[in-house]
Coordinates of C-alpha atoms and ligand atoms in Angstrom, one line a residue:
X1 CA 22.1 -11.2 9.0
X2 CA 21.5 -10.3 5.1
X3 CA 21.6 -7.1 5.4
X4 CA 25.4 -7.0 7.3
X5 CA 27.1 -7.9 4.5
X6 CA 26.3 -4.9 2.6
X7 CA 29.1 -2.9 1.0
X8 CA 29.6 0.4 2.7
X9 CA 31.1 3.1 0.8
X10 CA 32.0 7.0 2.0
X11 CA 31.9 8.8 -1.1
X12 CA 33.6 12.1 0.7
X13 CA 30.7 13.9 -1.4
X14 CA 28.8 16.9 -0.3
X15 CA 26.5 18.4 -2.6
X16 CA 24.5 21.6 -1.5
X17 CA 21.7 23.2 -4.0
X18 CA 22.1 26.4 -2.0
X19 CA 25.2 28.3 -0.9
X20 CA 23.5 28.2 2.6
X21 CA 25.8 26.8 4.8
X22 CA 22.9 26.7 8.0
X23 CA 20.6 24.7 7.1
X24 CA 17.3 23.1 9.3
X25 CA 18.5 19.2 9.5
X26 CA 21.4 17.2 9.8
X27 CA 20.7 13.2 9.8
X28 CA 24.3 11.6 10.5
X29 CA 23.6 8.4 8.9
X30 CA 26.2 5.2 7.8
X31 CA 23.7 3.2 6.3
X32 CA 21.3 5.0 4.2
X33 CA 19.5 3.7 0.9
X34 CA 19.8 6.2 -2.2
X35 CA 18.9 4.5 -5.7
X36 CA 21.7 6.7 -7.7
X37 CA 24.4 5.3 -5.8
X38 CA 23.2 1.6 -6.8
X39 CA 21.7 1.1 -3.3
X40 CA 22.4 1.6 0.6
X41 CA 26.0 3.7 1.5
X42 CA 27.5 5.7 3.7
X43 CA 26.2 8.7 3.9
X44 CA 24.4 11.7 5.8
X45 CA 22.1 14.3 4.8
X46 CA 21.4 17.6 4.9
X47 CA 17.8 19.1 4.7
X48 CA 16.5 22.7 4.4
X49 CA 12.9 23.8 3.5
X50 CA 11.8 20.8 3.7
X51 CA 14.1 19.0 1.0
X52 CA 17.4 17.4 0.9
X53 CA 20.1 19.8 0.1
X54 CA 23.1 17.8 0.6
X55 CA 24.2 14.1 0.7
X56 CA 27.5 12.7 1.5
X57 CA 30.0 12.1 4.3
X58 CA 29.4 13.3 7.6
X59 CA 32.2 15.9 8.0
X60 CA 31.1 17.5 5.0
X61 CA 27.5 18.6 6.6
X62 CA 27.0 21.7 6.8
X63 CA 25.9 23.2 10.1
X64 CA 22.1 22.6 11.3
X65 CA 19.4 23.6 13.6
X66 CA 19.4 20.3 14.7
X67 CA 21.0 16.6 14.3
X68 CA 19.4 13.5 14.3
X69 CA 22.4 11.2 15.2
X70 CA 21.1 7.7 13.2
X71 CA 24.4 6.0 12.9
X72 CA 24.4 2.9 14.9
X73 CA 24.5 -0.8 14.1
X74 CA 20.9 -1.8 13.2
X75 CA 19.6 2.1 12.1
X76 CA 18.9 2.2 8.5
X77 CA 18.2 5.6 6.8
X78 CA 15.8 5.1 3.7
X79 CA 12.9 6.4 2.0
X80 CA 9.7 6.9 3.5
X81 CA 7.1 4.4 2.5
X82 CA 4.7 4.9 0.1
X83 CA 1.0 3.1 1.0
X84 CA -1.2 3.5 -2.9
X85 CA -3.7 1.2 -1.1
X86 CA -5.2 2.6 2.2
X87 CA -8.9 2.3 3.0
X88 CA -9.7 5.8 5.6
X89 CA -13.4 5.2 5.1
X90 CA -13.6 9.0 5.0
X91 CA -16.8 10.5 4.5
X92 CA -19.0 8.4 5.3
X93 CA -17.5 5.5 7.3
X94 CA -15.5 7.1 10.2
X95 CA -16.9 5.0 12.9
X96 CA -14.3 2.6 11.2
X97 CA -12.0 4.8 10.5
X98 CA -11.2 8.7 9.6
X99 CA -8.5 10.5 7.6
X100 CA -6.8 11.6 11.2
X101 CA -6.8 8.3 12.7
X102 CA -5.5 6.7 9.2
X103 CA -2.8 9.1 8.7
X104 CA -1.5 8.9 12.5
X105 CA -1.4 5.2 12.0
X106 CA 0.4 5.9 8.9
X107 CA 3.0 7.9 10.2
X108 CA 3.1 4.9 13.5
X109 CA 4.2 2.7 10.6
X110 CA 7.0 4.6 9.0
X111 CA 4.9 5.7 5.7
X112 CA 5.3 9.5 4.7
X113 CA 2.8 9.1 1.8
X114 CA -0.8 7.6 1.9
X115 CA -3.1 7.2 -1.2
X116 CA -6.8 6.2 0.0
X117 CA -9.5 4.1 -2.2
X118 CA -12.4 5.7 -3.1
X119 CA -15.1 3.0 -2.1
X120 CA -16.7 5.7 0.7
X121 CA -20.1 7.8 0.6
X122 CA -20.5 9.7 -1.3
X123 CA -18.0 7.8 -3.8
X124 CA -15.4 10.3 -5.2
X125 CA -16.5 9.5 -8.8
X126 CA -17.4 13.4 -10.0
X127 CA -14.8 16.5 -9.8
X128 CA -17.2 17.7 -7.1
X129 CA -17.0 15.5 -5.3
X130 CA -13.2 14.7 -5.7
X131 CA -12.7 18.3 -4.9
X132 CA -14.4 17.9 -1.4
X133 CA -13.0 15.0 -0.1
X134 CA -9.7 16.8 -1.3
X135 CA -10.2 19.5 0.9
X136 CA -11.4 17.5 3.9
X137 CA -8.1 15.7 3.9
X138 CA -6.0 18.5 4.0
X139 CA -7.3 19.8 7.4
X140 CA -6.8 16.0 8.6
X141 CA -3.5 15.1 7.0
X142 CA -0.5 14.1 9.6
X143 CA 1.4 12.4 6.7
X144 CA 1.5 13.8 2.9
X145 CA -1.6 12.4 1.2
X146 CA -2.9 11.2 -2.7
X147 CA -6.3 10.1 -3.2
X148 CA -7.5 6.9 -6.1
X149 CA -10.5 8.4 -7.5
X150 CA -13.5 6.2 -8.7
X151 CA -12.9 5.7 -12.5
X152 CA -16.2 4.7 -13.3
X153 CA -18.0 7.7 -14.9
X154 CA -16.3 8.1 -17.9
X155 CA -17.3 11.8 -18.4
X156 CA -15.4 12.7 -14.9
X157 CA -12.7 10.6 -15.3
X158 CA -10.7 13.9 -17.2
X159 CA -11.6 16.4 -15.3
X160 CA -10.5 14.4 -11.5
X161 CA -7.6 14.0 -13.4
X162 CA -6.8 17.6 -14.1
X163 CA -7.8 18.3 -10.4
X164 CA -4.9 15.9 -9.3
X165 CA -5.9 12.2 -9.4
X166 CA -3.2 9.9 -7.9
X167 CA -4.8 7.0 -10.2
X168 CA -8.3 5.9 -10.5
X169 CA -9.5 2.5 -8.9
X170 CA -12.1 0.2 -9.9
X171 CA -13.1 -2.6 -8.6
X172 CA -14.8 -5.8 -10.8
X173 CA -17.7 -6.0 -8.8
X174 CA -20.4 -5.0 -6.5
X175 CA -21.5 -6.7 -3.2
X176 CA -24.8 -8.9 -2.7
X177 CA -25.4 -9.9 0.6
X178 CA -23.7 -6.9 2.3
X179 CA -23.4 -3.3 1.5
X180 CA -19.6 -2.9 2.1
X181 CA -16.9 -2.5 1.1
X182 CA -17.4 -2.8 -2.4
X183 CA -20.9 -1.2 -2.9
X184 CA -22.2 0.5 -6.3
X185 CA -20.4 3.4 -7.1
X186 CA -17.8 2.4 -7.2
X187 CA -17.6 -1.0 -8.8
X188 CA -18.6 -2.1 -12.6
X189 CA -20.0 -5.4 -13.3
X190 CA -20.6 -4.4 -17.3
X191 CA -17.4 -5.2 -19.3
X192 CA -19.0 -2.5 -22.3
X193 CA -18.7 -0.1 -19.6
X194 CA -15.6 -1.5 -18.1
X195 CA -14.1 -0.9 -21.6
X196 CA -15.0 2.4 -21.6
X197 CA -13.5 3.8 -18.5
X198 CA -10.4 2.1 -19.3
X199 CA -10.5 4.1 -22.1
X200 CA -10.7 7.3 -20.7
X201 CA -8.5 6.2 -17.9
X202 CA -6.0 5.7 -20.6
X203 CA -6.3 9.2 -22.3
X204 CA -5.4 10.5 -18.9
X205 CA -1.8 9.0 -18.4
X206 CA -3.2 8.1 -14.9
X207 CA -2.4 4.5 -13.7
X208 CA -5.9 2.3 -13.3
X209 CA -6.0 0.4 -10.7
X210 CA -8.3 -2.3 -10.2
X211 CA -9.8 -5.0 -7.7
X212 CA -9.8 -8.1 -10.4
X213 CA -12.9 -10.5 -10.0
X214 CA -15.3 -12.2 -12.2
X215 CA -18.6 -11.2 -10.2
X216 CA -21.4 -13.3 -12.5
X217 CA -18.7 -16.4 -11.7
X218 CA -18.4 -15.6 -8.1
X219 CA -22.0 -15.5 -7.7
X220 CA -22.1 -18.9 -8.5
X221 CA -19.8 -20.2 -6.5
X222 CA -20.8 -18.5 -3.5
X223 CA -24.3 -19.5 -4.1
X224 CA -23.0 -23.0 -4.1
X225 CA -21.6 -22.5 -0.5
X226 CA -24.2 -20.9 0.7
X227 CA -27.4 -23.5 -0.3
X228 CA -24.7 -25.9 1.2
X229 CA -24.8 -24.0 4.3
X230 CA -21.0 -23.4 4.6
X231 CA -21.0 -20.0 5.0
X232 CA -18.3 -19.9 8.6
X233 CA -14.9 -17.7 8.0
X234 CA -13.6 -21.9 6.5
X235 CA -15.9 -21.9 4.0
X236 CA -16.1 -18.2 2.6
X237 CA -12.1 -19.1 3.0
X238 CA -12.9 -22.1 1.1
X239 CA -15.1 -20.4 -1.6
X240 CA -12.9 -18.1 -2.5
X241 CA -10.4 -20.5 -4.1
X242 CA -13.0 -22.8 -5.4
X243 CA -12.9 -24.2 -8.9
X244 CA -9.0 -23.4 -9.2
X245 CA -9.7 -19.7 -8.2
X246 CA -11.5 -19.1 -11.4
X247 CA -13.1 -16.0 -9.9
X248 CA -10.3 -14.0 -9.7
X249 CA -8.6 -15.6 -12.8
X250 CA -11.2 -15.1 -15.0
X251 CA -11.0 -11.3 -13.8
X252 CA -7.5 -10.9 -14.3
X253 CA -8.0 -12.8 -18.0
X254 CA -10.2 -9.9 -19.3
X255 CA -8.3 -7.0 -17.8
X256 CA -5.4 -8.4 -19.5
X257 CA -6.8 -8.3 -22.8
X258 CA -8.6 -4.9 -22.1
X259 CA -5.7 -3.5 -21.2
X260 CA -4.0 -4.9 -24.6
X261 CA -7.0 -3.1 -26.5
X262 CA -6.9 0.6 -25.0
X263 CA -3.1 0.9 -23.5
X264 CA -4.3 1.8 -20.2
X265 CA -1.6 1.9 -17.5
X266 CA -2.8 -0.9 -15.7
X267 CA -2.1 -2.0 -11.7
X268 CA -3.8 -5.4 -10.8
X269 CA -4.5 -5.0 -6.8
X270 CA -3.7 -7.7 -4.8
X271 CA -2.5 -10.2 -6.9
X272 CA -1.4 -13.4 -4.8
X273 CA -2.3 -16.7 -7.4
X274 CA 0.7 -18.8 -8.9
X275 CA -1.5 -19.1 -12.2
X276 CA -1.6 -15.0 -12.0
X277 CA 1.8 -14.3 -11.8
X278 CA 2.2 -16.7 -15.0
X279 CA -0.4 -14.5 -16.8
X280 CA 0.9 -11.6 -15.7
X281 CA 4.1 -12.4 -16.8
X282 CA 3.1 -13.5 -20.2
X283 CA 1.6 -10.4 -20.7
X284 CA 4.4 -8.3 -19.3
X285 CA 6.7 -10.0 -21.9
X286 CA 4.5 -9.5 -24.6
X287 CA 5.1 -5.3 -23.8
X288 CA 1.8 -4.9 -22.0
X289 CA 2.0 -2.1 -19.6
X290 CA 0.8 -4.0 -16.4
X291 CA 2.2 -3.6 -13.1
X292 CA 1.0 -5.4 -9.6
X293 CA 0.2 -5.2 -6.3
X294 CA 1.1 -7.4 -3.3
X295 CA -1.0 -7.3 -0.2
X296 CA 1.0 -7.9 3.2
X297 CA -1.7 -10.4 4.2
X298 CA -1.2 -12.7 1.6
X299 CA 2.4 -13.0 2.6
X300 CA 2.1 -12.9 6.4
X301 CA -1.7 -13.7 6.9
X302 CA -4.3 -15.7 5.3
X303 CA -2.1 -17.3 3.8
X304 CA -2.3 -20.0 6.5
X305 CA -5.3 -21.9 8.0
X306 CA -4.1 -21.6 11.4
X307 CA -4.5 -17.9 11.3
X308 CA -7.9 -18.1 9.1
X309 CA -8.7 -20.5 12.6
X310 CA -8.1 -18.6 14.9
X311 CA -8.3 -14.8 13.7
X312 CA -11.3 -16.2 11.4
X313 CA -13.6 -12.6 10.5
X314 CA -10.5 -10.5 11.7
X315 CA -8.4 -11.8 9.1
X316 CA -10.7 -12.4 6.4
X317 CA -11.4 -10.9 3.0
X318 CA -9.2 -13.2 0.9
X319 CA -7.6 -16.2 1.4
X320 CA -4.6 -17.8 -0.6
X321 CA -2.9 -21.6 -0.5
X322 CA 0.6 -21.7 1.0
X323 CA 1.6 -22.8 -2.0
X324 CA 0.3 -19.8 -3.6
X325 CA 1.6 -17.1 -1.2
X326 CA 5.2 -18.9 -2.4
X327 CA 4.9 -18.3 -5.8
X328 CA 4.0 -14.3 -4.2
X329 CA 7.3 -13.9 -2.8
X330 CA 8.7 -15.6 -6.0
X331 CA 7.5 -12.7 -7.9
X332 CA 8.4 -9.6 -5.3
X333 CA 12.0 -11.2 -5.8
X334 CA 11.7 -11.6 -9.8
X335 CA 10.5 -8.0 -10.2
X336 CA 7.0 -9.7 -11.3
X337 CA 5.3 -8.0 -8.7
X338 CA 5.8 -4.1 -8.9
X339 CA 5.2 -2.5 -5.6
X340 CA 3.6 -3.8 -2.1
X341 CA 0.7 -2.1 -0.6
X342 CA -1.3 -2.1 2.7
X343 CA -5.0 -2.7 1.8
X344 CA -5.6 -1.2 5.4
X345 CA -8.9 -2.0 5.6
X346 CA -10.6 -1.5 8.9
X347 CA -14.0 -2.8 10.3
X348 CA -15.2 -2.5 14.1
X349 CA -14.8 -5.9 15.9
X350 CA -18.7 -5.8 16.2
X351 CA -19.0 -5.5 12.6
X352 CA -17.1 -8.4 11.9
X353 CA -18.3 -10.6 14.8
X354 CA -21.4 -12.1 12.2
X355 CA -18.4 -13.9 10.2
X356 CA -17.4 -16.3 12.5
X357 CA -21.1 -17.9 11.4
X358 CA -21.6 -16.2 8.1
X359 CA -19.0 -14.1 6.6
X360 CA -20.7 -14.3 3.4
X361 CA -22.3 -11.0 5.5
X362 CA -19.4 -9.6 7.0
X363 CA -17.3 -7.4 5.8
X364 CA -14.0 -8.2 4.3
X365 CA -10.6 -6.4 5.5
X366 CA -8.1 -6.1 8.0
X367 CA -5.8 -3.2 9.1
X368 CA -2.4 -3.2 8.7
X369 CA -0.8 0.2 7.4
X370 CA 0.9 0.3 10.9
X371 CA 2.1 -3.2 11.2
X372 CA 4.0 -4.1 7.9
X373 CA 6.8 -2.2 7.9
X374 CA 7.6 -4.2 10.9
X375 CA 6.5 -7.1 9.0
X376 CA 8.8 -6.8 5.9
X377 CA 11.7 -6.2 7.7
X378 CA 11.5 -9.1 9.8
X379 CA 11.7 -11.3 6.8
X380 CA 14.5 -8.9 5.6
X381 CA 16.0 -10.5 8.3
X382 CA 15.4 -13.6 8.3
X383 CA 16.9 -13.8 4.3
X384 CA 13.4 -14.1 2.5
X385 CA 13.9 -10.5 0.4
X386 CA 16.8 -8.8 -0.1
X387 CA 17.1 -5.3 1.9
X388 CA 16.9 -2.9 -1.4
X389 CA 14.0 -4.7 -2.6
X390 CA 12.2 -4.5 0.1
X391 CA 12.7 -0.6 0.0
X392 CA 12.3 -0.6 -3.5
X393 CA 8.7 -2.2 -3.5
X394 CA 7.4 0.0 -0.8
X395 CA 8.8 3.2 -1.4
X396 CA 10.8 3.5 -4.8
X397 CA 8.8 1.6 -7.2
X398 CA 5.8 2.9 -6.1
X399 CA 6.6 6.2 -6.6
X400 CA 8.0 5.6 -10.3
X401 CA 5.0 3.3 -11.2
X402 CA 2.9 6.5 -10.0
X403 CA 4.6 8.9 -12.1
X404 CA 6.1 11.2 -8.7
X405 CA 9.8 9.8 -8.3
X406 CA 12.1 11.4 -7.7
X407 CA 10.6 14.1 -5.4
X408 CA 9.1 11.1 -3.2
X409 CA 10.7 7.6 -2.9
X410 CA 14.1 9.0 -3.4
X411 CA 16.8 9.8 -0.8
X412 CA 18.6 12.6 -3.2
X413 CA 19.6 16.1 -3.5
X414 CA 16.2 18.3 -4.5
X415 CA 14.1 15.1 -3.4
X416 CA 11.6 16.3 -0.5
X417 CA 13.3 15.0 2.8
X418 CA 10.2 11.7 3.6
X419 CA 12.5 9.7 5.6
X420 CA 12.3 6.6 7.3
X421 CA 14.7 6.0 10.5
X422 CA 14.1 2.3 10.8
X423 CA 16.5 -0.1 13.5
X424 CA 17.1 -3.7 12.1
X425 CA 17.4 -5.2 14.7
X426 CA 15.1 -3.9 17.2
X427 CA 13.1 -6.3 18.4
X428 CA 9.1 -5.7 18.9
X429 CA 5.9 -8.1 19.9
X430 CA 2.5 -6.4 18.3
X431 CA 0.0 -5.8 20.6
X432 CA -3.7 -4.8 20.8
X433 CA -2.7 -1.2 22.7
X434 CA -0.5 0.3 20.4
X435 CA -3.2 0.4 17.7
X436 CA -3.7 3.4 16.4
X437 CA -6.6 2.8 13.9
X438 CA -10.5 3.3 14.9
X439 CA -10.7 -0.5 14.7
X440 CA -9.0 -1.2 17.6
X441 CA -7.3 -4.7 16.9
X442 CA -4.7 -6.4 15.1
X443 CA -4.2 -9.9 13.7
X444 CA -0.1 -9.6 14.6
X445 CA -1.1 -9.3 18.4
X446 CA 1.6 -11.4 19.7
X447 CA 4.0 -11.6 17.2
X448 CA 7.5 -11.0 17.2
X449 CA 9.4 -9.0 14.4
X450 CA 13.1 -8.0 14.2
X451 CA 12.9 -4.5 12.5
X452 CA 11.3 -2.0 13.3
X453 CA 10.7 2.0 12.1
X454 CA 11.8 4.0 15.0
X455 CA 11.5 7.9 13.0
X456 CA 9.3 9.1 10.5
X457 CA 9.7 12.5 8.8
X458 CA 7.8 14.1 6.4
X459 CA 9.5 17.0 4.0
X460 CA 11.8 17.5 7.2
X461 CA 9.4 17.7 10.1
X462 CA 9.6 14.6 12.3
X463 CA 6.1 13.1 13.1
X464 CA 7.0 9.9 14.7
X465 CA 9.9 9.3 17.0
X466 CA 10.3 6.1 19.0
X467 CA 6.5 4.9 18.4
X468 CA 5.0 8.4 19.5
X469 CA 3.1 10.4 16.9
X470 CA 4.0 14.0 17.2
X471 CA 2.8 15.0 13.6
X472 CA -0.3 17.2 14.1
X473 CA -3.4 17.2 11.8
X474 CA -3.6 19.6 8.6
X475 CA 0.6 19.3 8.6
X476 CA -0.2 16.5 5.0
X477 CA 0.1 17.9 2.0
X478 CA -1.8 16.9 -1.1
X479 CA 0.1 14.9 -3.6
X480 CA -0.1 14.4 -7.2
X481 CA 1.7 12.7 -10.1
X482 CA 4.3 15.0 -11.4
X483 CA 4.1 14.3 -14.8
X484 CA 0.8 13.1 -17.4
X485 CA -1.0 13.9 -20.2
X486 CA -4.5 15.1 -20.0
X487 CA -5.9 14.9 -23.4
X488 CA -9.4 16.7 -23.7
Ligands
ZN501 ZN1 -8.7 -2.6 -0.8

């Protein structure tokens, strides 16, 4: 297996911040992934209020309240997982989901950090408003939690960032036919006033993230498909690729060159087109300050038409061409892509049931915050991504696009101890019972994956062990970027 043949090395180190020599944690570890030592090592850790006090070889631990023994053939020792795109339709939505239910699933899947989107009611698009849903959270919290703010009042935009914005999300339009996910509020269809927020966005030192779509273009096409009559989950699927993906291309096109104009930090969300990655890149290499997101679906999902088949509604929003999602995992492995991300996006089964005859009216989404970890790993397995990088898009990279490495996404001494205990070569087949989300389903159901997160611990408590949540509610803490500059 890939990952076998990596180079093990006991650096017979032990660094302590403190002259304690008692300290809360000891994880005996001989494969553990820590970016300043170039990748994963031999080594253990020591944790103590909740951050890692000491790293290095096992008999040079200091004593602890308790060990975790995770040495072992297939245990890997990593970072915990950060999610910047997780939909916990809370306020407003929690029939489909609520920040509890989220964040245990969360913590199921071996992520320590969740950052939520900001398309719920009322929008978080005013510090009021911001500040609430803040607050809420906490009390909710199993996992250490961020929020994306709405960016699209350009007024508020500086003072949610002072009050701790993660980043600010927009998306590039707002549904007709339907009134979720993507309803007004939080969307912008006006360029002028796209322009604007990207402005203030910029001002803030905040990364903008943003759902790319023409919407007058889309219109079109959908209208097309719908006079047509071929509105099934094939020909929504079919739809949203039509006319060489133009929709979405024409999207990315003019946030490109708005984000030449006003220097925003820019994060294009789910970005899975072959022509994308080339525009992308072209910009990248030009110095534009654009990073990306990959969606697990695209890689392991609707990416195929026997899955659109047979989970139709389930798995829809997007759809990409095989030939597409290759030219995806082209640019996770070229450092094109910048970090993966869930889009958990849950809908009640009844909710999407419509979709199987017109999911023009259906909402678009799928969960999957518990399931990818699982997912990656697998394909770590089976030589499709190196090991690191797969750590290094869902944990690291995330946190250094986001401006809080290296207290999260870092296995290091003064990092706070968000651990992942994973076991490579654990076998697991998904199934419909161990969802933890409102929803209630999964598109995986069935499905086997070698790898699999057995631990999760967050700033040295353990919330997950062998599948079973033991985090409690209100335990989260709110996160925020570390470092930016709020100019007033
Ligand atoms: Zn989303």
């Amino acid at each position: 297996m890939a990952w076998d043949n990596v180079f093990l090395v006991d650096m017979g180190e032990h660094r302590l911040m403190s002259k304690s020599n008692h300290v809360d944690l000891v994880i005996k570890s001989d494969r553990t992934y820590a970016w300043s030592y170039g990748g994963v090592v031999k080594a253990s850790l020591a944790i103590d209020g909740g951050k890692i006090v000491a790293f290095g070889s096992e008999a040079n631990m200091p004593k602890a309240e308790k060990v975790i023994d995770a040495t072992g053939q297939g245990k890997l020792v990593m970072p915990g997982w950060i999610d910047t795109h997780a939909h916990f339709r809370d306020p407003g939505f929690t029939h489909k989901e609520d920040f509890e239910t989220g964040s245990r699933a969360a913590a199921a899947g071996g992520v320590t950090l969740t950052v939520d989107m900001p398309n719920v009611n009322p929008p978080p698009n005013t510090l009021e408003r911001f500040e609430a849903k803040k607050a809420d959270a906490k009390t909710k919290a199993i996992v250490d939690f961020g929020h994306n703010a709405s960016g699209v009042v350009p007024e508020e935009i500086p003072k949610i960032a002072k009050a701790g914005a993660f980043g600010f999300k927009i998306f590039q339009l707002i549904d007709v036919g339907r009134d979720y996910p993507h309803m007004s509020g939080t969307g912008i269809r006006d360029e002028g006033h796209l322009f604007q927020c990207f402005k203030a966005v910029s001002k803030t030192g905040l990364v903008c993230l943003v759902h790319p779509n023409n919407q007058a273009i889309y219109e079109v096409i959908a209208k097309e498909y719908m006079d047509r009559g071929e509105v099934d989950h094939r020909g929504y699927a079919r739809a949203f690729v039509a006319y060489q993906n133009i929709a979405v291309l024409a999207g990315i096109s003019t946030l490109i060159l708005l984000q030449r104009s006003t220097g925003v930090k820019l994060h294009i969300l789910h970005v899975n087109l072959r022509r994308a990655w080339e525009m992308i890149r072209d910009a990248r290499g030009h110095g534009q300050d654009i990073s990306t997101e990959v969606n697990p679906a695209s890689l392991f999902l609707t990416n195929s038409w026997d899955t659109i088949e047979k989970w139709g509604p389930l798995s829809l929003g997007s759809y990409c061409r095989p030939e597409d999602s290759v030219s995806t995992w082209d640019a996770l492995n070229d450092g094109t892509a910048t970090v993966i991300a869930t889009d958990h996006a849950p809908h009640h089964k009844s909710e999407k049931e419509i979709g199987w005859t017109n999911m023009f009216k259906s909402p678009g989404g799928r969960p999957m915050i518990q399931e990818y970890m699982g997912l990656m790993l697998d394909s770590v397995n089976k030589g499709i991504i190196p090991l690191e990088k797969a750590i290094q898009l869902c944990s690291e990279n995330v946190a250094r696009r986001f401006g809080v490495f290296p207290k999260k996404g870092s296995l290091d001494v003064g990092a706070d101890a968000d651990i992942t205990i994973a076991d490579l070569k654990k076998k697991h087949t998904y199934t419909q019972e161990e969802v933890l989300s409102k929803c209630g389903y999964t598109c995986f159901e069935g499905r086997e994956v070698q790898g699999f997160p057995v631990m999760t611990i967050v700033r040295g408590r353990i919330v997950m062990q062998e599948g079973a949540v033991i985090g409690k509610p209100g335990e989260g803490e709110f996160v925020s970027p570390l470092s930016h500059t709020v100019l007033t």
